[in-house]
GROMACS .gro file of C-alpha atoms in nm:
model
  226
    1UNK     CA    1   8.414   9.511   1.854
    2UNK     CA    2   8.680   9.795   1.770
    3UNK     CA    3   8.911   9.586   1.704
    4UNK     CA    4   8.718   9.289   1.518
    5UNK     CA    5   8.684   9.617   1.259
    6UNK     CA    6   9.023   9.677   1.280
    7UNK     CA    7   9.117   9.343   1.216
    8UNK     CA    8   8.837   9.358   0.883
    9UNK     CA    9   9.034   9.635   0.758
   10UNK     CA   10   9.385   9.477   0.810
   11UNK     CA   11   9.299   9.156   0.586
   12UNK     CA   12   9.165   9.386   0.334
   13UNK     CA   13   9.437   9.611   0.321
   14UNK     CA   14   9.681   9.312   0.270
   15UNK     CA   15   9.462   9.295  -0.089
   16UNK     CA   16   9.538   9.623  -0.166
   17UNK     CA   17   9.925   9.533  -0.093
   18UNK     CA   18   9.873   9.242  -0.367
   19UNK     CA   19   9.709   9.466  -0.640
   20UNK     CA   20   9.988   9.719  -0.606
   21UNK     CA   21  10.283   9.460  -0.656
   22UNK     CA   22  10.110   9.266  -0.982
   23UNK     CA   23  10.050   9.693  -1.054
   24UNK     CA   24  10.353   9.765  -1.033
   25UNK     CA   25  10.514   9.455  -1.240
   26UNK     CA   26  10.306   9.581  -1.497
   27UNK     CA   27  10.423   9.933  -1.483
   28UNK     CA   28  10.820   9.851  -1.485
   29UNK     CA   29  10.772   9.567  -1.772
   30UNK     CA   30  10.545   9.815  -1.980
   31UNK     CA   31  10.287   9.550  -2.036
   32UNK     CA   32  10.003   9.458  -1.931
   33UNK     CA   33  10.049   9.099  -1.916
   34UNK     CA   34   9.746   8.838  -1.909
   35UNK     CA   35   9.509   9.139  -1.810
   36UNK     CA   36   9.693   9.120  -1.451
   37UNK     CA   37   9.735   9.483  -1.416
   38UNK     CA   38   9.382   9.537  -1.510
   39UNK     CA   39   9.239   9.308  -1.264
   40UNK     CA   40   9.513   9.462  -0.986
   41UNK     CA   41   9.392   9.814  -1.047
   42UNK     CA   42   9.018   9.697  -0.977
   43UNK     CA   43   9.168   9.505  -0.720
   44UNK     CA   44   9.302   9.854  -0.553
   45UNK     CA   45   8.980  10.027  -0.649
   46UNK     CA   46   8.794   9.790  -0.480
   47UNK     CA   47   8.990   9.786  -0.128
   48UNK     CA   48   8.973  10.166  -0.119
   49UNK     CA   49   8.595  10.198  -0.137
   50UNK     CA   50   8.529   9.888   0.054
   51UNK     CA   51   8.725  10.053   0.322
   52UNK     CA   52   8.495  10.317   0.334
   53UNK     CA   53   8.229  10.109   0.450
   54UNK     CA   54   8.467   9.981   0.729
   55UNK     CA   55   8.547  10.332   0.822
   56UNK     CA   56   8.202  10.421   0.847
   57UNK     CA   57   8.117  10.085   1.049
   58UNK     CA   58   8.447  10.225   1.312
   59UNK     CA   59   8.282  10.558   1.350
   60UNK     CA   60   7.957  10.417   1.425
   61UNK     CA   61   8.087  10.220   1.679
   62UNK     CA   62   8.277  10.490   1.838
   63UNK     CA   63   7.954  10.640   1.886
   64UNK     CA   64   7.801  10.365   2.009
   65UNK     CA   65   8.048  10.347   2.295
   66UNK     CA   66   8.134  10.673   2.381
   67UNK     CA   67   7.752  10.804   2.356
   68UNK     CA   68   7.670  10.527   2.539
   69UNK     CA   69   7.365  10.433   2.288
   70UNK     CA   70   7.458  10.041   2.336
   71UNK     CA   71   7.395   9.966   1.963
   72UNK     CA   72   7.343   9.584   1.939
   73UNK     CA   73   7.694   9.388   1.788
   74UNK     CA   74   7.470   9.198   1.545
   75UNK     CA   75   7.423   9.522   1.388
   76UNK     CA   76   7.825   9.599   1.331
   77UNK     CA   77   7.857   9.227   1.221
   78UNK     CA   78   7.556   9.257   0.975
   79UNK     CA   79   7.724   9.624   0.852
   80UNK     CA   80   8.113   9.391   0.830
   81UNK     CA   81   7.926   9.090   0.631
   82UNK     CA   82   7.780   9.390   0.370
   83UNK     CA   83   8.114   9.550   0.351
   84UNK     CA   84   8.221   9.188   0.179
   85UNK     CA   85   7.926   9.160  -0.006
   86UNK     CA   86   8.014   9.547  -0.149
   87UNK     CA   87   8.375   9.352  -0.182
   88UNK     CA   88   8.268   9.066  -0.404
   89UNK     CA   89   8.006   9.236  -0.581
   90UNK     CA   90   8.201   9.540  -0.702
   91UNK     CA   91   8.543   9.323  -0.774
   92UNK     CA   92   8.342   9.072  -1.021
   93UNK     CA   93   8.128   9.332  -1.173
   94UNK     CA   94   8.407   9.506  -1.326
   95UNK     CA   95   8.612   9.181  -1.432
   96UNK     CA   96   8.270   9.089  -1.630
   97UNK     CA   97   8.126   9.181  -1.964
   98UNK     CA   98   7.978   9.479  -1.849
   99UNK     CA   99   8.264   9.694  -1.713
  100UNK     CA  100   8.615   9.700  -1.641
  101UNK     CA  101   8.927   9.873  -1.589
  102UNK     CA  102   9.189   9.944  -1.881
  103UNK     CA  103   9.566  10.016  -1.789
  104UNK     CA  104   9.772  10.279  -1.980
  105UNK     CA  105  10.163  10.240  -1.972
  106UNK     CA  106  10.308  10.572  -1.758
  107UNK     CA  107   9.993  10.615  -1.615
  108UNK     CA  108   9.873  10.511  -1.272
  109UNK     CA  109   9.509  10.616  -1.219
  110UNK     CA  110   9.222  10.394  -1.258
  111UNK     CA  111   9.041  10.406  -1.593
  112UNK     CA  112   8.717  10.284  -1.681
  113UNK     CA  113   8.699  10.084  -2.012
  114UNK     CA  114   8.463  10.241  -2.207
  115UNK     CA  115   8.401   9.959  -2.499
  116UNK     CA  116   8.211   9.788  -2.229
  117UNK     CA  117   7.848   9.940  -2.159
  118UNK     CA  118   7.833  10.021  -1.786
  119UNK     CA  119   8.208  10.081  -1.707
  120UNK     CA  120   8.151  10.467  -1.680
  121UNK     CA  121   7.794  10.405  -1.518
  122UNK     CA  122   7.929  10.149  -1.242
  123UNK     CA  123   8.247  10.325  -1.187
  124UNK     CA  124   8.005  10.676  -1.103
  125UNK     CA  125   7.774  10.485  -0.861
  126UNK     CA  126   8.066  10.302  -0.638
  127UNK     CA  127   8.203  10.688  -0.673
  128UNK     CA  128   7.888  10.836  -0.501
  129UNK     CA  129   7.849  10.535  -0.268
  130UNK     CA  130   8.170  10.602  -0.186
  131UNK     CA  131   8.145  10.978  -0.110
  132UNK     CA  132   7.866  10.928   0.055
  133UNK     CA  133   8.004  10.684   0.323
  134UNK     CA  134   8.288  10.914   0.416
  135UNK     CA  135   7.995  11.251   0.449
  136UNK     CA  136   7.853  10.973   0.676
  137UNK     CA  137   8.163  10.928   0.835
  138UNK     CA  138   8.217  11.250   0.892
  139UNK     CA  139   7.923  11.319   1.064
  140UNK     CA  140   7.949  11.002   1.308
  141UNK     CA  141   8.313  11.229   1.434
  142UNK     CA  142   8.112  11.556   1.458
  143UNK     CA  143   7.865  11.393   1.721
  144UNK     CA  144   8.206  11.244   1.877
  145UNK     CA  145   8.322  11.586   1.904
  146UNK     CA  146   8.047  11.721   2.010
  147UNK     CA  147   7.977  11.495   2.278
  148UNK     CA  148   8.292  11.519   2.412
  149UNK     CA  149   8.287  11.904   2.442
  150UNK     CA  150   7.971  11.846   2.649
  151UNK     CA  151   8.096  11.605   2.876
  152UNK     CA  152   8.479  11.697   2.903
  153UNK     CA  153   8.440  11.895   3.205
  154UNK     CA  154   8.337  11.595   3.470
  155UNK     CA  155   8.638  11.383   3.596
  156UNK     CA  156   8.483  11.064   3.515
  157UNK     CA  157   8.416  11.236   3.076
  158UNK     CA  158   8.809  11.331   3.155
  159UNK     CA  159   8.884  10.982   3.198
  160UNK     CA  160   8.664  10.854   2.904
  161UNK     CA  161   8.823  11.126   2.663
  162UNK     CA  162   9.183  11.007   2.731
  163UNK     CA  163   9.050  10.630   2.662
  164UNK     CA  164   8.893  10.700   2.344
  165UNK     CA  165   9.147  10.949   2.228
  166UNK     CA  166   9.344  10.723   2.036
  167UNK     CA  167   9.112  10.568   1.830
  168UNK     CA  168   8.942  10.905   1.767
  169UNK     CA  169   9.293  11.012   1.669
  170UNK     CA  170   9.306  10.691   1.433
  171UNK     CA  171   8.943  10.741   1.307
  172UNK     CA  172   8.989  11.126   1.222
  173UNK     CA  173   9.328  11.097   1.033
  174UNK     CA  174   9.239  10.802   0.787
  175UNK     CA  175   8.901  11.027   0.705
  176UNK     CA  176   9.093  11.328   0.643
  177UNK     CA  177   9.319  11.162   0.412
  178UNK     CA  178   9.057  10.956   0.249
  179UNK     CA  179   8.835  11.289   0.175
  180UNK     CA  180   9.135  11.464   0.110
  181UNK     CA  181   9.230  11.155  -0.203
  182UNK     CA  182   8.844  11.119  -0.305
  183UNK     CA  183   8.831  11.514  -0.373
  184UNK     CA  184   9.131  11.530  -0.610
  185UNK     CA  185   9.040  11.266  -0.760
  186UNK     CA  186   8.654  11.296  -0.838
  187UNK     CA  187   8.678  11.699  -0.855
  188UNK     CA  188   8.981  11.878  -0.817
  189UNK     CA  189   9.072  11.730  -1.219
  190UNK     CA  190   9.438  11.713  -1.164
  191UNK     CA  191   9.680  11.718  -1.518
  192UNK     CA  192   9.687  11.372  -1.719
  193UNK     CA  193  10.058  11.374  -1.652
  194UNK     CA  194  10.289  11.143  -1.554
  195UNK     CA  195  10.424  11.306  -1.243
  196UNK     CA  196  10.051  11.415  -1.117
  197UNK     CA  197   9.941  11.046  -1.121
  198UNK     CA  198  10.251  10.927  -1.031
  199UNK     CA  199  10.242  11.151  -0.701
  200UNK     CA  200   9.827  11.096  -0.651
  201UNK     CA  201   9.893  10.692  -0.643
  202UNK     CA  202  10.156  10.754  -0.396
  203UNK     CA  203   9.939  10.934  -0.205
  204UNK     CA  204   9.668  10.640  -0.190
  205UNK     CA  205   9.951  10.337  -0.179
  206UNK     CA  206  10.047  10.554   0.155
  207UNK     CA  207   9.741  10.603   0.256
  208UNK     CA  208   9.635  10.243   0.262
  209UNK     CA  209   9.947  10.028   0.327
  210UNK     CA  210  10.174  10.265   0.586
  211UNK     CA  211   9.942  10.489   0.774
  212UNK     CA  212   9.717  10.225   0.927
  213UNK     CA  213   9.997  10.039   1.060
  214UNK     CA  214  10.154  10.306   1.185
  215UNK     CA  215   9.829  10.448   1.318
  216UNK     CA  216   9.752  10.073   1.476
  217UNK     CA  217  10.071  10.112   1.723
  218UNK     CA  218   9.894  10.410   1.880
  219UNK     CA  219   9.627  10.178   1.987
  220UNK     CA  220   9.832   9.919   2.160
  221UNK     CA  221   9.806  10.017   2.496
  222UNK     CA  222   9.431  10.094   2.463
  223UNK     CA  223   9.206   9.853   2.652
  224UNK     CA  224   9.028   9.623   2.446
  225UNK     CA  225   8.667   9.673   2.476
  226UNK     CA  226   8.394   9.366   2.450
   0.00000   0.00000   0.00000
């Protein structure tokens, strides 16, 4: 089931991958032309919070296995079929008439078109949804760690901490850096300058098209589990 996730979070990473080229077109001609960059940066948006719910869907599994609680897989596939709904449902709300996404020349963050009535209002609620699913997160790796402190000192818990190391080591690093993004940008009010939101999108295009590959290969000569 690990990697069925995994494999979630791959195709919808490849969508992020997408909205950053037509992004990025936009950027070097200066233009946003047809309302493509618009729909890319909601496009982005929506990949990165969507993740969130397939981060939080990884962790619970990890606890599932390694706490040996033997959650039933039609729950993980129920929590993967949401995480598309979220998808779908967040993408075409803000290409409607009731909120979008406006692109500024020289500047890369996303911002919500306020001529449109819920743009601010929908933008805040996938915000706190998001948040919330990586405090959620969070806590699923606490009761990892926990658990493994408890149990690390039979040979057999030695044995099981090696095996799950990897994808703990996966798990822990893309939740670090996704906190790590979410707090600059929904608190830490960085500068309006080029060079700040130049260096934040950076950040996230790194965070969501280099690390996870890179992170996969560390999982290659994991078992595959049922």
């Amino acid at each position: 089931m690990c990697y069925r996730i995994l494999i979630q979070m791959g195709i919808i990473q490849v969508s992020y991958g997408t909205g950053v080229l037509i992004f990025g077109i936009c950027q070097l001609v200066n233009e946003d032309v047809f309302h493509l960059g618009s729909y890319a940066k909601n496009l982005m948006v929506t990949v990165v919070r969507t993740e969130s719910f397939f981060g939080f869907v990884l962790a619970l599994n990890r606890v599932s296995i390694m706490c040996q609680l033997n959650f039933s897989k039609y729950l993980f596939v129920g929590l993967m079929f949401f995480s598309w709904v979220f998808f779908f449902v967040h993408f075409n709300l803000f290409m409607s008439p009731l909120a979008a996404y406006v692109v500024v020349m020289s500047s890369f963050m996303p911002i919500p078109n306020t001529t449109l009535p819920y743009s601010i209002l929908f933008n805040s609620l996938a915000g706190y949804i998001y948040d919330s699913l990586l405090i959620l997160t969070f806590i699923n790796y606490v009761i990892i760690v926990i658990h493994l402190i408890r149990m690390k000192s039979g040979t057999t818990a030695s044995e099981t901490f090696k095996s799950e190391a990897k994808i703990l080591l996966y798990a822990g690093i893309r939740f670090s850096l996704d906190a790590i993004l979410s707090i600059l940008f929904h608190y830490a009010y960085l500068p309006n300058t080029f060079v700040c939101n130049f260096i934040y999108q950076m950040g996230c295009d790194l965070n969501n098209m280099f690390v996870p590959p890179l992170l996969n290969l560390c999982l290659h000569s994991l078992r595959p589990d049922p």
